[in-house]
mmCIF file of C-alpha atoms in Angstrom:
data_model
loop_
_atom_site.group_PDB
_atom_site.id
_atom_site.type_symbol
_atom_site.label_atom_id
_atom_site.label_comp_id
_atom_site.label_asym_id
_atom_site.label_seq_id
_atom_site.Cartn_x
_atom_site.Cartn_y
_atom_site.Cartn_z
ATOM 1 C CA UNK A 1161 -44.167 50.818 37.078
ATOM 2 C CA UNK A 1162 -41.570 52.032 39.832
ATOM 3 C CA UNK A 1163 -43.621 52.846 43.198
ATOM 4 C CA UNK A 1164 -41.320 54.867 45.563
ATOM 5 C CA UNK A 1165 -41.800 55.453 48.866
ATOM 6 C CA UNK A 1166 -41.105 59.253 49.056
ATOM 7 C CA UNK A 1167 -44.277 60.295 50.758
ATOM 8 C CA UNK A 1168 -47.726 58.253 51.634
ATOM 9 C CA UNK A 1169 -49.715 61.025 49.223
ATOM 10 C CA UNK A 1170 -50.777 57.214 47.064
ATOM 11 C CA UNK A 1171 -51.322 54.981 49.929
ATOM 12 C CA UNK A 1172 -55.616 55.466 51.002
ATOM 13 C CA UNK A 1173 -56.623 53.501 54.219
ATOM 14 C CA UNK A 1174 -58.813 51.018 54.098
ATOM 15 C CA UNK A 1175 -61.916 52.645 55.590
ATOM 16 C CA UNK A 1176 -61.250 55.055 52.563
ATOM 17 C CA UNK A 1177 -60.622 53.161 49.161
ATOM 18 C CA UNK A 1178 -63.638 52.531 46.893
ATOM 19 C CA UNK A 1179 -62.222 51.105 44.281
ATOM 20 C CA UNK A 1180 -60.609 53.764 42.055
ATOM 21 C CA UNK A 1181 -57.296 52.730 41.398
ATOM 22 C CA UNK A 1182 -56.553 55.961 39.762
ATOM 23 C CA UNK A 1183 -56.703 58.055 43.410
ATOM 24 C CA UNK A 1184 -54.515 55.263 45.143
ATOM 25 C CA UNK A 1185 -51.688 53.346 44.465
ATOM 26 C CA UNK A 1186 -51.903 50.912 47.719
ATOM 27 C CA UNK A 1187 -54.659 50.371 50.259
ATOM 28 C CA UNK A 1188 -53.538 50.115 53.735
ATOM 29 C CA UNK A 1189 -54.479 48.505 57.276
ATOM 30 C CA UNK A 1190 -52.311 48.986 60.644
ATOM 31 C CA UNK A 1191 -49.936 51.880 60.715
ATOM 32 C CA UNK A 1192 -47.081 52.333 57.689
ATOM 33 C CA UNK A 1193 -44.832 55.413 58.646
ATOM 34 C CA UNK A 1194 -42.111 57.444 56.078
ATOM 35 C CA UNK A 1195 -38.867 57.655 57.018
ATOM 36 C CA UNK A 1196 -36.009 59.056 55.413
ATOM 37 C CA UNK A 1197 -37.429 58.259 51.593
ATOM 38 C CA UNK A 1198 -38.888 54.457 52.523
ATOM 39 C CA UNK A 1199 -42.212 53.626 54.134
ATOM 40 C CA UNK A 1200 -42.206 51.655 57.546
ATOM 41 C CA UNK A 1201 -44.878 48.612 57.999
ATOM 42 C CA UNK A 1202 -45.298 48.780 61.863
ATOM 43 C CA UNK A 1203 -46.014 46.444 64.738
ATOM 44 C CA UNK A 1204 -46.578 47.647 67.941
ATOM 45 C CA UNK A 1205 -47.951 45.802 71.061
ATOM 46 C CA UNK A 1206 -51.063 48.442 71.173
ATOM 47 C CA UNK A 1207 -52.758 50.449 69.167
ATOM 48 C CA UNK A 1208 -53.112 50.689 64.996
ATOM 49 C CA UNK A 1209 -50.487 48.307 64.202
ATOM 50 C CA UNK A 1210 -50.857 46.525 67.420
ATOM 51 C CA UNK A 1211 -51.738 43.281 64.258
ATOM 52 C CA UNK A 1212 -49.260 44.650 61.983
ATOM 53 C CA UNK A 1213 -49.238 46.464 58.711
ATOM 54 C CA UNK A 1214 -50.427 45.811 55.323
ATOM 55 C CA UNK A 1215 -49.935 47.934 52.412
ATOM 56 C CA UNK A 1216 -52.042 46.181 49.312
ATOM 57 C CA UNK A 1217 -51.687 47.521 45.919
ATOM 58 C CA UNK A 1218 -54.488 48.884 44.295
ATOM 59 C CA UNK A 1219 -53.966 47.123 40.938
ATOM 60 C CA UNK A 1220 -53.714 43.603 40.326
ATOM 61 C CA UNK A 1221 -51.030 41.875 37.756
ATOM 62 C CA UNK A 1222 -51.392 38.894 35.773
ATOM 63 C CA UNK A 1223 -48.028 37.556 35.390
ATOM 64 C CA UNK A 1224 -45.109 39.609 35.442
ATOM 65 C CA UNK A 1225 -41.804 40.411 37.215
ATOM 66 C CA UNK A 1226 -42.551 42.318 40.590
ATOM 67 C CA UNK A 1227 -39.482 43.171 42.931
ATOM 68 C CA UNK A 1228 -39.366 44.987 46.268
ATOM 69 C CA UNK A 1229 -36.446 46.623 48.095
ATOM 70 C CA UNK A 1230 -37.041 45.996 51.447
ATOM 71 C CA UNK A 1231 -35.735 45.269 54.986
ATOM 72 C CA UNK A 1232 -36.843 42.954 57.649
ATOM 73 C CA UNK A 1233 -37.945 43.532 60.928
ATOM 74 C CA UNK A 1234 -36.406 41.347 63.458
ATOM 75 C CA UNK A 1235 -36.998 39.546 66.887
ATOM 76 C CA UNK A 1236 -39.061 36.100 67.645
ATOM 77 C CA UNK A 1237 -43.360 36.013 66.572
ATOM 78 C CA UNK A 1238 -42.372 38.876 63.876
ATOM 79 C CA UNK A 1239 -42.968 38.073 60.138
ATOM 80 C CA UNK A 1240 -42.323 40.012 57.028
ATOM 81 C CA UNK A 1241 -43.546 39.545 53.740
ATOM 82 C CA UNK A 1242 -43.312 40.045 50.901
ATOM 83 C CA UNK A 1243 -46.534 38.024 48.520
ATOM 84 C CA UNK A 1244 -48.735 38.454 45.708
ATOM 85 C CA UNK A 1245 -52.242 37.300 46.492
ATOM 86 C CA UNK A 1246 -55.003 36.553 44.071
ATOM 87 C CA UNK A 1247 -58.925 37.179 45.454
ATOM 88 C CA UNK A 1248 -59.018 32.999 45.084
ATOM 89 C CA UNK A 1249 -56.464 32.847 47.015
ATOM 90 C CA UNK A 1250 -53.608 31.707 44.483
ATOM 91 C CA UNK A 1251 -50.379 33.198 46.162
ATOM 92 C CA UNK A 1252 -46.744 33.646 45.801
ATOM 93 C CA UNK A 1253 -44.562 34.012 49.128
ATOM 94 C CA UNK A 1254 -41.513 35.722 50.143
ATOM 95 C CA UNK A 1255 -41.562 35.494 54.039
ATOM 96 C CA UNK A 1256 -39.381 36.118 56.593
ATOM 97 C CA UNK A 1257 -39.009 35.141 60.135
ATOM 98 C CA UNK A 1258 -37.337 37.568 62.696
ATOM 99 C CA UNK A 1259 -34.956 34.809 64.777
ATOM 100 C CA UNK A 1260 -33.482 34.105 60.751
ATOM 101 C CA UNK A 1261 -32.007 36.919 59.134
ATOM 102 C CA UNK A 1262 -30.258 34.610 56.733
ATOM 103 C CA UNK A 1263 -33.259 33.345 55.189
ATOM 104 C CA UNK A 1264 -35.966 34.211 52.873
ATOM 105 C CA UNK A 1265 -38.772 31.623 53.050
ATOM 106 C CA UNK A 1266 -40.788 31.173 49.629
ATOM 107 C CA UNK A 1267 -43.911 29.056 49.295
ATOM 108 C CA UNK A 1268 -47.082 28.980 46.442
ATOM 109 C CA UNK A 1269 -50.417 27.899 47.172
ATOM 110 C CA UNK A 1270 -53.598 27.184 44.426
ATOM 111 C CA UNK A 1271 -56.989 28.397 45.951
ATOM 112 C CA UNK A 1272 -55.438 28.627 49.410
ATOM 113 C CA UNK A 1273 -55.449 25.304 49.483
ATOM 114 C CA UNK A 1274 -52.549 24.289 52.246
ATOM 115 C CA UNK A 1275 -49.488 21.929 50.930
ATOM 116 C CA UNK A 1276 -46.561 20.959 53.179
ATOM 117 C CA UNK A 1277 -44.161 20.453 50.360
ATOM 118 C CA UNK A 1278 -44.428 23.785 48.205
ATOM 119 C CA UNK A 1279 -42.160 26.012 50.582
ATOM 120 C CA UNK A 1280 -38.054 26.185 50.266
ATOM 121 C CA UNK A 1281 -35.686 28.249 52.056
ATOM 122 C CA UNK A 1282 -33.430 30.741 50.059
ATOM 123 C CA UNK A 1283 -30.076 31.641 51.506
ATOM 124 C CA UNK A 1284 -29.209 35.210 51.802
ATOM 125 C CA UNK A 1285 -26.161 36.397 51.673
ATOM 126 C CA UNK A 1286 -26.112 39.141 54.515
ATOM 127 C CA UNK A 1287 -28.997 40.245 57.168
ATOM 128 C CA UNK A 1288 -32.328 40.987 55.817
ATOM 129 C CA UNK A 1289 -32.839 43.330 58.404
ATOM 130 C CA UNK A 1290 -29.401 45.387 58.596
ATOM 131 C CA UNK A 1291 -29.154 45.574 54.882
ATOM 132 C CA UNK A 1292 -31.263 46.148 51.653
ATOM 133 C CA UNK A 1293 -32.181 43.528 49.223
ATOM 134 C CA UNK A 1294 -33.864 43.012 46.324
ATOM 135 C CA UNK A 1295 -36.461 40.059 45.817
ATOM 136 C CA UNK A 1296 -37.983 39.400 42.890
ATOM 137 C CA UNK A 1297 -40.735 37.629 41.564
ATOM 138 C CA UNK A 1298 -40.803 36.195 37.820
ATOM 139 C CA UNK A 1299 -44.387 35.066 37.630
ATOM 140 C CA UNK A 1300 -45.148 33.465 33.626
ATOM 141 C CA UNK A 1301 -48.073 31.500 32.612
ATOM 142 C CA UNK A 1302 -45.865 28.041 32.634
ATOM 143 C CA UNK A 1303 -42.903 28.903 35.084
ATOM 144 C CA UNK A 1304 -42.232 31.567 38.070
ATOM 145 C CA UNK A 1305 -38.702 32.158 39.751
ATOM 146 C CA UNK A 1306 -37.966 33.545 42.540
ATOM 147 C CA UNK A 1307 -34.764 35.250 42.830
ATOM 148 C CA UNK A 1308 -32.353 37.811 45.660
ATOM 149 C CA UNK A 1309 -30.109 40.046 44.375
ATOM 150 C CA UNK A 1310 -30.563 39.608 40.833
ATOM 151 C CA UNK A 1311 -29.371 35.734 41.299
ATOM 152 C CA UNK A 1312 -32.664 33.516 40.252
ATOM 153 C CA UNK A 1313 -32.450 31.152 43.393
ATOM 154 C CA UNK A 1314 -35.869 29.368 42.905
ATOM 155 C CA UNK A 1315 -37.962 27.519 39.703
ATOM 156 C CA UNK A 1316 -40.993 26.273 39.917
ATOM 157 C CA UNK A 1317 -42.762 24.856 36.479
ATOM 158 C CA UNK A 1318 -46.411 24.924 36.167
ATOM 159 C CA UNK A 1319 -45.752 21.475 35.046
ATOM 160 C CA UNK A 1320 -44.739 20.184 37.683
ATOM 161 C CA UNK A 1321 -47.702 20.906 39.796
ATOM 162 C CA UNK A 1322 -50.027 19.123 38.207
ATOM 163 C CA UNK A 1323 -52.652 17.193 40.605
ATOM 164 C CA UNK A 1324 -53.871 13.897 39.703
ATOM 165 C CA UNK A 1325 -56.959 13.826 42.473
ATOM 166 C CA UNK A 1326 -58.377 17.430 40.970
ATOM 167 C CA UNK A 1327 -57.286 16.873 37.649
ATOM 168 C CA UNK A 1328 -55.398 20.523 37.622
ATOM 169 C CA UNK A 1329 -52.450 22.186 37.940
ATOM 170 C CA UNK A 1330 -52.024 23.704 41.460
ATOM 171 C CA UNK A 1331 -50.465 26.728 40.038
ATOM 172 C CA UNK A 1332 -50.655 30.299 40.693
ATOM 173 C CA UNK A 1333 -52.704 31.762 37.837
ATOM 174 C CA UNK A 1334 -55.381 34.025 38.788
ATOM 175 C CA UNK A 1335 -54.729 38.167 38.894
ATOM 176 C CA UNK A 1336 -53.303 39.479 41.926
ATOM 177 C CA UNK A 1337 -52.145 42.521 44.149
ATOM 178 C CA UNK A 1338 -48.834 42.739 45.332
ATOM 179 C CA UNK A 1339 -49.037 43.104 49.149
ATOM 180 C CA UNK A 1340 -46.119 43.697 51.917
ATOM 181 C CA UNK A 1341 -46.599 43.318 55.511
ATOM 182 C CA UNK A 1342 -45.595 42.749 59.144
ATOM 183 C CA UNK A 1343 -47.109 40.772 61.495
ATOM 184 C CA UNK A 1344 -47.104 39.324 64.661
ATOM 185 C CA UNK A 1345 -46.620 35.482 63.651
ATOM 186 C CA UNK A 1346 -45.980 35.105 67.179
ATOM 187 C CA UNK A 1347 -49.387 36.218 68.364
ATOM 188 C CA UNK A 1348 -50.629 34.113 71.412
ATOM 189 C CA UNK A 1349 -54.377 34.174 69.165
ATOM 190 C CA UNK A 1350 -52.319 32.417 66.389
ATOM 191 C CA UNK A 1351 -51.959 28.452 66.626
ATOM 192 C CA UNK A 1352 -49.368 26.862 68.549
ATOM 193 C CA UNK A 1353 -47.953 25.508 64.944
ATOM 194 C CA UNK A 1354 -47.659 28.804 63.535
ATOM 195 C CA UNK A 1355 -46.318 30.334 66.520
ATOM 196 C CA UNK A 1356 -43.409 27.826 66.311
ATOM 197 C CA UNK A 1357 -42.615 28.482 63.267
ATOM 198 C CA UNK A 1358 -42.417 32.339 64.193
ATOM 199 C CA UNK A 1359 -39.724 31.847 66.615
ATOM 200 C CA UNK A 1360 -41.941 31.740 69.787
ATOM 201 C CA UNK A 1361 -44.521 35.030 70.889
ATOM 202 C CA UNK A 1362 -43.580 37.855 70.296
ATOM 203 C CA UNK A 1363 -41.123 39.708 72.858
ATOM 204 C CA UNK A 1364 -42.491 43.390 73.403
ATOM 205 C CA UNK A 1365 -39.869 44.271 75.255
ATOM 206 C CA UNK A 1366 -36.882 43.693 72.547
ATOM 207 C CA UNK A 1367 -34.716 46.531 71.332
ATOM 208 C CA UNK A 1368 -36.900 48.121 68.334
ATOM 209 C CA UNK A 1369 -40.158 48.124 70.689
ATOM 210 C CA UNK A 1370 -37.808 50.258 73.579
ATOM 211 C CA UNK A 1371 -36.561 52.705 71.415
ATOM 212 C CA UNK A 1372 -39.004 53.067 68.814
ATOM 213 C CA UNK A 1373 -42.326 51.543 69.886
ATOM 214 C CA UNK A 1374 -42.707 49.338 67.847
ATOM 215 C CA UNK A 1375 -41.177 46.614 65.323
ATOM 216 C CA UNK A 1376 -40.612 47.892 61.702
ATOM 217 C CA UNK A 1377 -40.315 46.721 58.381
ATOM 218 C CA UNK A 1378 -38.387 48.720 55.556
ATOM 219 C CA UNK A 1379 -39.220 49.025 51.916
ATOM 220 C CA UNK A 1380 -37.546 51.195 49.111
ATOM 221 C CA UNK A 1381 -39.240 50.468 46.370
ATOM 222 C CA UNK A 1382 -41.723 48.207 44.148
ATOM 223 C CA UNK A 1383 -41.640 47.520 41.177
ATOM 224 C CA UNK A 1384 -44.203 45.852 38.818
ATOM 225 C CA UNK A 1385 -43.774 44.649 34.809
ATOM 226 C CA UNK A 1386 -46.817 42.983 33.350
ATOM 227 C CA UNK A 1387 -47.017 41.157 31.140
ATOM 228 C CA UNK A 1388 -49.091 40.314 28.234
ATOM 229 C CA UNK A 1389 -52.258 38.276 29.519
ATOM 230 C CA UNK A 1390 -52.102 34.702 28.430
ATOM 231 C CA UNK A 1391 -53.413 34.060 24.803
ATOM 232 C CA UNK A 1392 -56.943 33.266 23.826
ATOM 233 C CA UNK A 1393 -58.043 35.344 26.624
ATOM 234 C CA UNK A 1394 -61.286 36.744 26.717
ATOM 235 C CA UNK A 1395 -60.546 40.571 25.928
ATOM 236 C CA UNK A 1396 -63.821 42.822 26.028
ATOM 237 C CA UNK A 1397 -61.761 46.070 27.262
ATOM 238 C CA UNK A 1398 -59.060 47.851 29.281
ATOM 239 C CA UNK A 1399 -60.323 48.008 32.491
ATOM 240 C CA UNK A 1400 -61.035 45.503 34.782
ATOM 241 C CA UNK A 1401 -60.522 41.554 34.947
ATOM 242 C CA UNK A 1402 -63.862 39.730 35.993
ATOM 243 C CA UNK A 1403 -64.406 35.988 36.834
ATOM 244 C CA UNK A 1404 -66.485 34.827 34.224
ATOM 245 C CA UNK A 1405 -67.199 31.238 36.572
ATOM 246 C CA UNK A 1406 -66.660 29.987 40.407
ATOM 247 C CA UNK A 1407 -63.697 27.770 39.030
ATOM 248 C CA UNK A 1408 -60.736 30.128 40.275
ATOM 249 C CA UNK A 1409 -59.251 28.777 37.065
ATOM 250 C CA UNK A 1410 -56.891 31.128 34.678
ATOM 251 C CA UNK A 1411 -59.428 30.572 31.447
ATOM 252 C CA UNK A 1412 -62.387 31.424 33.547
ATOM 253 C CA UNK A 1413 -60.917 35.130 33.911
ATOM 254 C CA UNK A 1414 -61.877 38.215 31.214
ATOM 255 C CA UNK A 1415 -60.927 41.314 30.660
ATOM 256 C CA UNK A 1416 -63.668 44.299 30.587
ATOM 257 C CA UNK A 1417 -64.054 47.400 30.901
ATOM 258 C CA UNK A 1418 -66.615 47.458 33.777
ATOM 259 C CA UNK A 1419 -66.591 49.879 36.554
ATOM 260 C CA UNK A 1420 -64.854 48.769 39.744
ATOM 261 C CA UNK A 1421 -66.143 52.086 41.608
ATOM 262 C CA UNK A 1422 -68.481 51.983 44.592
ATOM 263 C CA UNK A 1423 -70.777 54.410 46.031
ATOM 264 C CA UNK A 1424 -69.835 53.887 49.813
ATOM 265 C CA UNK A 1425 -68.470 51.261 51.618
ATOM 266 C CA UNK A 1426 -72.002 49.345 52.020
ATOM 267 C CA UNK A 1427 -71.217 48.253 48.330
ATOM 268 C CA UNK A 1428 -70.522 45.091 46.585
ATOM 269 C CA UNK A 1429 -69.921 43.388 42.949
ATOM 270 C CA UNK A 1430 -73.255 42.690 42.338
ATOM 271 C CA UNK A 1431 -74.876 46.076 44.215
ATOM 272 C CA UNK A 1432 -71.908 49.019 43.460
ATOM 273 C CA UNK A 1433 -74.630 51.588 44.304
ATOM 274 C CA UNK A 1434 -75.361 50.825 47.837
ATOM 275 C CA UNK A 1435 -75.432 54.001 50.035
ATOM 276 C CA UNK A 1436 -76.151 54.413 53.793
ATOM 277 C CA UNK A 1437 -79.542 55.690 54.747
ATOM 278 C CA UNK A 1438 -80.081 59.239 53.996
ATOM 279 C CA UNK A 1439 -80.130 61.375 57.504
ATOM 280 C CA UNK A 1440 -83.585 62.564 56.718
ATOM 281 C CA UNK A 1441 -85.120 59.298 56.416
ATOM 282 C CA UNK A 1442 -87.698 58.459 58.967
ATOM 283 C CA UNK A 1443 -85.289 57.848 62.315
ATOM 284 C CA UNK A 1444 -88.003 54.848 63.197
ATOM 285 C CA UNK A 1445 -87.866 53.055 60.514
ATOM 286 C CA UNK A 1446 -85.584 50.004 60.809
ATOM 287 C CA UNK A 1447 -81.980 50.561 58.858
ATOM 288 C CA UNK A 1448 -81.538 47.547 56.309
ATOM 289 C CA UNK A 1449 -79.053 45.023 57.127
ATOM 290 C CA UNK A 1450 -76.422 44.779 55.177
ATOM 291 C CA UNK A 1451 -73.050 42.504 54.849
ATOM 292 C CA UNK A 1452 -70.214 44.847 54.541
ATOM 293 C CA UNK A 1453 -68.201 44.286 51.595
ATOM 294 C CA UNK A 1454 -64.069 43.061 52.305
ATOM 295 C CA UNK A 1455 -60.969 42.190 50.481
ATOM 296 C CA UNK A 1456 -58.530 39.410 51.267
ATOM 297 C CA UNK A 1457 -55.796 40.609 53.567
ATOM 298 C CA UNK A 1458 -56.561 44.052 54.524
ATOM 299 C CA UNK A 1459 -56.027 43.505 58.568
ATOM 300 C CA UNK A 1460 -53.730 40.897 57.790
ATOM 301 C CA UNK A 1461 -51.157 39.913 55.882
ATOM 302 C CA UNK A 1462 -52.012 37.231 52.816
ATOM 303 C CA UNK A 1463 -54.380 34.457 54.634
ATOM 304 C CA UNK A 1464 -56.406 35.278 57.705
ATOM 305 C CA UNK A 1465 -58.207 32.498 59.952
ATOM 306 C CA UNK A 1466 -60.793 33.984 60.162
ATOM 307 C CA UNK A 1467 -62.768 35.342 57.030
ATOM 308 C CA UNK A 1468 -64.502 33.355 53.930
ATOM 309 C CA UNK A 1469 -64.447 34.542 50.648
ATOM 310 C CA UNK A 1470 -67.958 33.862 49.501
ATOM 311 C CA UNK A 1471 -68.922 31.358 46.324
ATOM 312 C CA UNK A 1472 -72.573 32.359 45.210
ATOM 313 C CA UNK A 1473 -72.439 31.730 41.704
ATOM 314 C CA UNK A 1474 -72.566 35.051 40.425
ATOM 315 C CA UNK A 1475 -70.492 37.557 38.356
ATOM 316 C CA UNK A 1476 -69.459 39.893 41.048
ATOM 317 C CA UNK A 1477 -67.333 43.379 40.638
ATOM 318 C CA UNK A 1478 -64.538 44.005 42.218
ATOM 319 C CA UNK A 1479 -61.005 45.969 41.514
ATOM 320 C CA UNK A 1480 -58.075 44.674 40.023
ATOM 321 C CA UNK A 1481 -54.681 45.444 38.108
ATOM 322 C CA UNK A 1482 -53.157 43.689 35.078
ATOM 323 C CA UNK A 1483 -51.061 47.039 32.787
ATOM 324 C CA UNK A 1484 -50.369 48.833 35.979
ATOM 325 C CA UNK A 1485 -48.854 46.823 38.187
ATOM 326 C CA UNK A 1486 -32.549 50.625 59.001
ATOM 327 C CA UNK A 1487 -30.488 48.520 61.454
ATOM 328 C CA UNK A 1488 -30.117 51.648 63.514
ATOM 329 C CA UNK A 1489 -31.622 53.231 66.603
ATOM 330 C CA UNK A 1490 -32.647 56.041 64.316
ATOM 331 C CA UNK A 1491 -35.887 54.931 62.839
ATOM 332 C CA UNK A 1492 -38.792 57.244 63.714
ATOM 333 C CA UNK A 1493 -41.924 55.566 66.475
ATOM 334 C CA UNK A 1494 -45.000 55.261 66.175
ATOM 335 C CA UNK A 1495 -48.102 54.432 68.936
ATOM 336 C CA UNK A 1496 -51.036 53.269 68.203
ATOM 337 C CA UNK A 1497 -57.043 48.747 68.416
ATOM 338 C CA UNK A 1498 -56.111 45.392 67.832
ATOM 339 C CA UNK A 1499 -57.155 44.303 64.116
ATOM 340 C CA UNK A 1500 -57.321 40.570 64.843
ATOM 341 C CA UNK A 1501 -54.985 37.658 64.571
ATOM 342 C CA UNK A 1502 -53.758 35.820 60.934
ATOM 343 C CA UNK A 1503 -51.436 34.056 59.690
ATOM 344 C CA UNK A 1504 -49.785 33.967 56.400
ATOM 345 C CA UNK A 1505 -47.536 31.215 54.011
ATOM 346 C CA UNK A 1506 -45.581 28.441 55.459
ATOM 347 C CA UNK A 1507 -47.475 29.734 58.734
ATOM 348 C CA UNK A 1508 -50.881 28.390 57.679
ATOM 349 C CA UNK A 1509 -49.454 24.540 56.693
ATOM 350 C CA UNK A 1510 -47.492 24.831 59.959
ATOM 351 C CA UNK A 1511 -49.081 22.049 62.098
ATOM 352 C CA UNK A 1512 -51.712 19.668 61.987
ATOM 353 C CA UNK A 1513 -53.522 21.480 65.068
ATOM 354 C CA UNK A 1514 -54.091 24.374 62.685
ATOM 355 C CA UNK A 1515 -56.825 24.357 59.651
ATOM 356 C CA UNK A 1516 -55.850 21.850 56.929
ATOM 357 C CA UNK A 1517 -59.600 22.630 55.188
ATOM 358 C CA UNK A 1518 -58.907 25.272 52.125
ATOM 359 C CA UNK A 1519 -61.682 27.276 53.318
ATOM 360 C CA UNK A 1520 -60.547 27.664 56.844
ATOM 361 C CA UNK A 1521 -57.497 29.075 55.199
ATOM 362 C CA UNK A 1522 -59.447 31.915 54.318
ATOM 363 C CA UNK A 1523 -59.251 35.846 54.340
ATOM 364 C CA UNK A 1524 -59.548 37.985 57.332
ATOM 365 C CA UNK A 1525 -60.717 41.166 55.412
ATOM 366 C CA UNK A 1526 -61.217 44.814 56.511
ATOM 367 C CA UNK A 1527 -63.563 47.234 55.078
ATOM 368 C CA UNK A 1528 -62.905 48.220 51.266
ATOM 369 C CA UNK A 1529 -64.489 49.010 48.096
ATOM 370 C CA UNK A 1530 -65.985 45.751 45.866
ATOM 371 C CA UNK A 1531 -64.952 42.648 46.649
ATOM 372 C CA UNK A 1532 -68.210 40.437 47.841
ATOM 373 C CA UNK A 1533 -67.050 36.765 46.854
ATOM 374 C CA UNK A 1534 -64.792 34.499 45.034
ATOM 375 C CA UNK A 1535 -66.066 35.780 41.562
ATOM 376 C CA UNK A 1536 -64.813 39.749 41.106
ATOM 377 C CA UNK A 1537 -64.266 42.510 39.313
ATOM 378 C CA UNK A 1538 -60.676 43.335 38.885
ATOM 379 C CA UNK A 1539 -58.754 46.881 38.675
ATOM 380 C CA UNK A 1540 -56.510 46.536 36.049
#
């Protein structure tokens, strides 16, 4: 599928999207912006965006070959990206730092779980913010590339990331949504390792924040090619891709044809009826308390330090995807409640002061539609 950017008529904010992948295309957080036939993921030092923006895809893919045309924003503490993210945190980077417009960083990480030797840096041949390029993700059950410009410039083989303590390979190989972003590596509420490796805080007084009001990112276009799901599969329907255990593992996923709909935002996997309290009800009577439902990256961008995914042991519903899948002074502004800080990629394995522990590397969600833990229900 080819997702252009010539309006924001299939992007649904996050306060909005419950789960029907047929209404939206992408779920966002922050502020994205159209101009001139591309969208714009915004940073500015207030308002919306004032933590970035996220646009999240409303399907998920299970292998395939995703590519987006995009442009970098620029300047020190600002990070684009461009990632696919699984809900167990399995995840496939292209990042780049503002201070290196040369450079597009790529990383992996299994379960979220932080290693200092799975990122490389890709030359590129002109600016990533001045010019359009096309990166491109070739994600198969035993190898993924990752490639600019048509020229494969990365290879990674599942069998090479085989881990002798665990007894698996540390491979991406759960379903997951493409997601872009911009975000303020350089946030003073970020570690001092991750702020480092963002090129210092972020300077709100550069040239994009003066003339526009904020930093920008600039994508084109997506586009997604799944393919098959990986044989012996457990195939029950069309619909949706549910963890069938808490492993996080490939052969524990299925395919169904479950709902992945909720009735308000109050609902999860395992409760996708949960409404709020009718306005009649008896005003004294005590309002149930209830754990609002998230998924992974919404006021972020990829890994948060803040949230938890949840591991309770149960089959839980959630959506998914699997068959869907300028340099100038004359980019439009936009102003705009701070979201909360996160980092993302290389960022989170950038110093030992920062969380080494896989499950400190976890999501900083916003509201959304299903997911409730580890375990989900998948849009396909």
């Amino acid at each position: 599928k080819d997702y252009k950017f010539t309006s924001l008529d299939g992007v649904a904010p996050n306060t909005k999207y419950l789960g029907d992948a047929e209404e939206s295309n992408w779920v966002s957080s922050g502020q994205p912006e159209l101009y001139d036939g591309n969208v714009l993921l915004t940073l500015a030092e207030t308002g919306p965006s004032s933590s970035g923006t996220l646009l999240a895809s409303t399907s998920y893919v299970w292998y395939g070959k995703i590519s987006a045309q995009m442009k970098s924003s620029r300047s020190k503490g600002v990070v684009t990206a461009f990632i696919l993210m699984s809900d167990v945190k399995d995840e496939i980077d292209f990042e780049f730092v503002g201070t290196d417009l040369q450079t597009a960083e790529t990383n992996y990480y299994f379960q979220g779980i932080p290693d200092y030797d799975n990122g490389e840096d890709l030359e590129v041949k002109s600016s990533t913010f001045e010019d359009f390029h096309t990166y491109e993700l070739d994600w198969k059950p035993e190898q993924l590339t990752w490639s600019v410009d048509g020229e494969v410039m990365r290879t990674l083989k599942r069998s090479e990331t085989w881990n002798a303590t665990t007894n698996q390979y540390h491979y991406p190989q759960t379903p997951s949504r493409v997601m872009l972003s911009l975000w303020p590596g350089g946030s003073p509420k970020n570690g001092k390792g991750t702020i480092e490796w963002a090129g210092g805080l972020v300077d709100w007084t550069a040239q994009d924040v003066q003339s526009f009001g904020y930093y920008y990112a600039m994508v084109k276009d997506v586009k997604v090619d799944c393919y098959d799901p990986p044989r012996g599969v457990n195939k029950t329907g069309d619909n949706s891709y549910i963890y069938t255990s808490d492993t996080g593992l490939n052969n524990s996923v299925a395919i169904t044809d479950d709902d992945t709909v909720l009735a308000s935002l109050l609902g999860t996997g395992t409760d996708m009826d949960a409404d709020y309290p009718d306005a009649s009800d008896d005003a004294d009577e005590p309002e149930p308390t209830r754990e609002i439902a998230t998924v992974p990256g919404l006021t972020g961008a990829g890994p948060g330090t803040n949230g938890h995914p949840g591991n309770d042991g149960n089959t839980n519903t959630v959506p998914a995807g699997g068959s869907s899948g300028t340099g100038t002074d004359s980019a439009p502004g936009a102003q705009g409640s701070s979201i909360g800080g996160f980092s993302q990629g290389r960022a989170a394995a950038a110093t030992e002061n920062e969380a080494s522990n896989p499950k400190e590397r976890g999501f900083q969600g916003s509201i959304f539609a299903a997911l409730v833990a580890v375990l989900g229900l998948l849009v396909l």
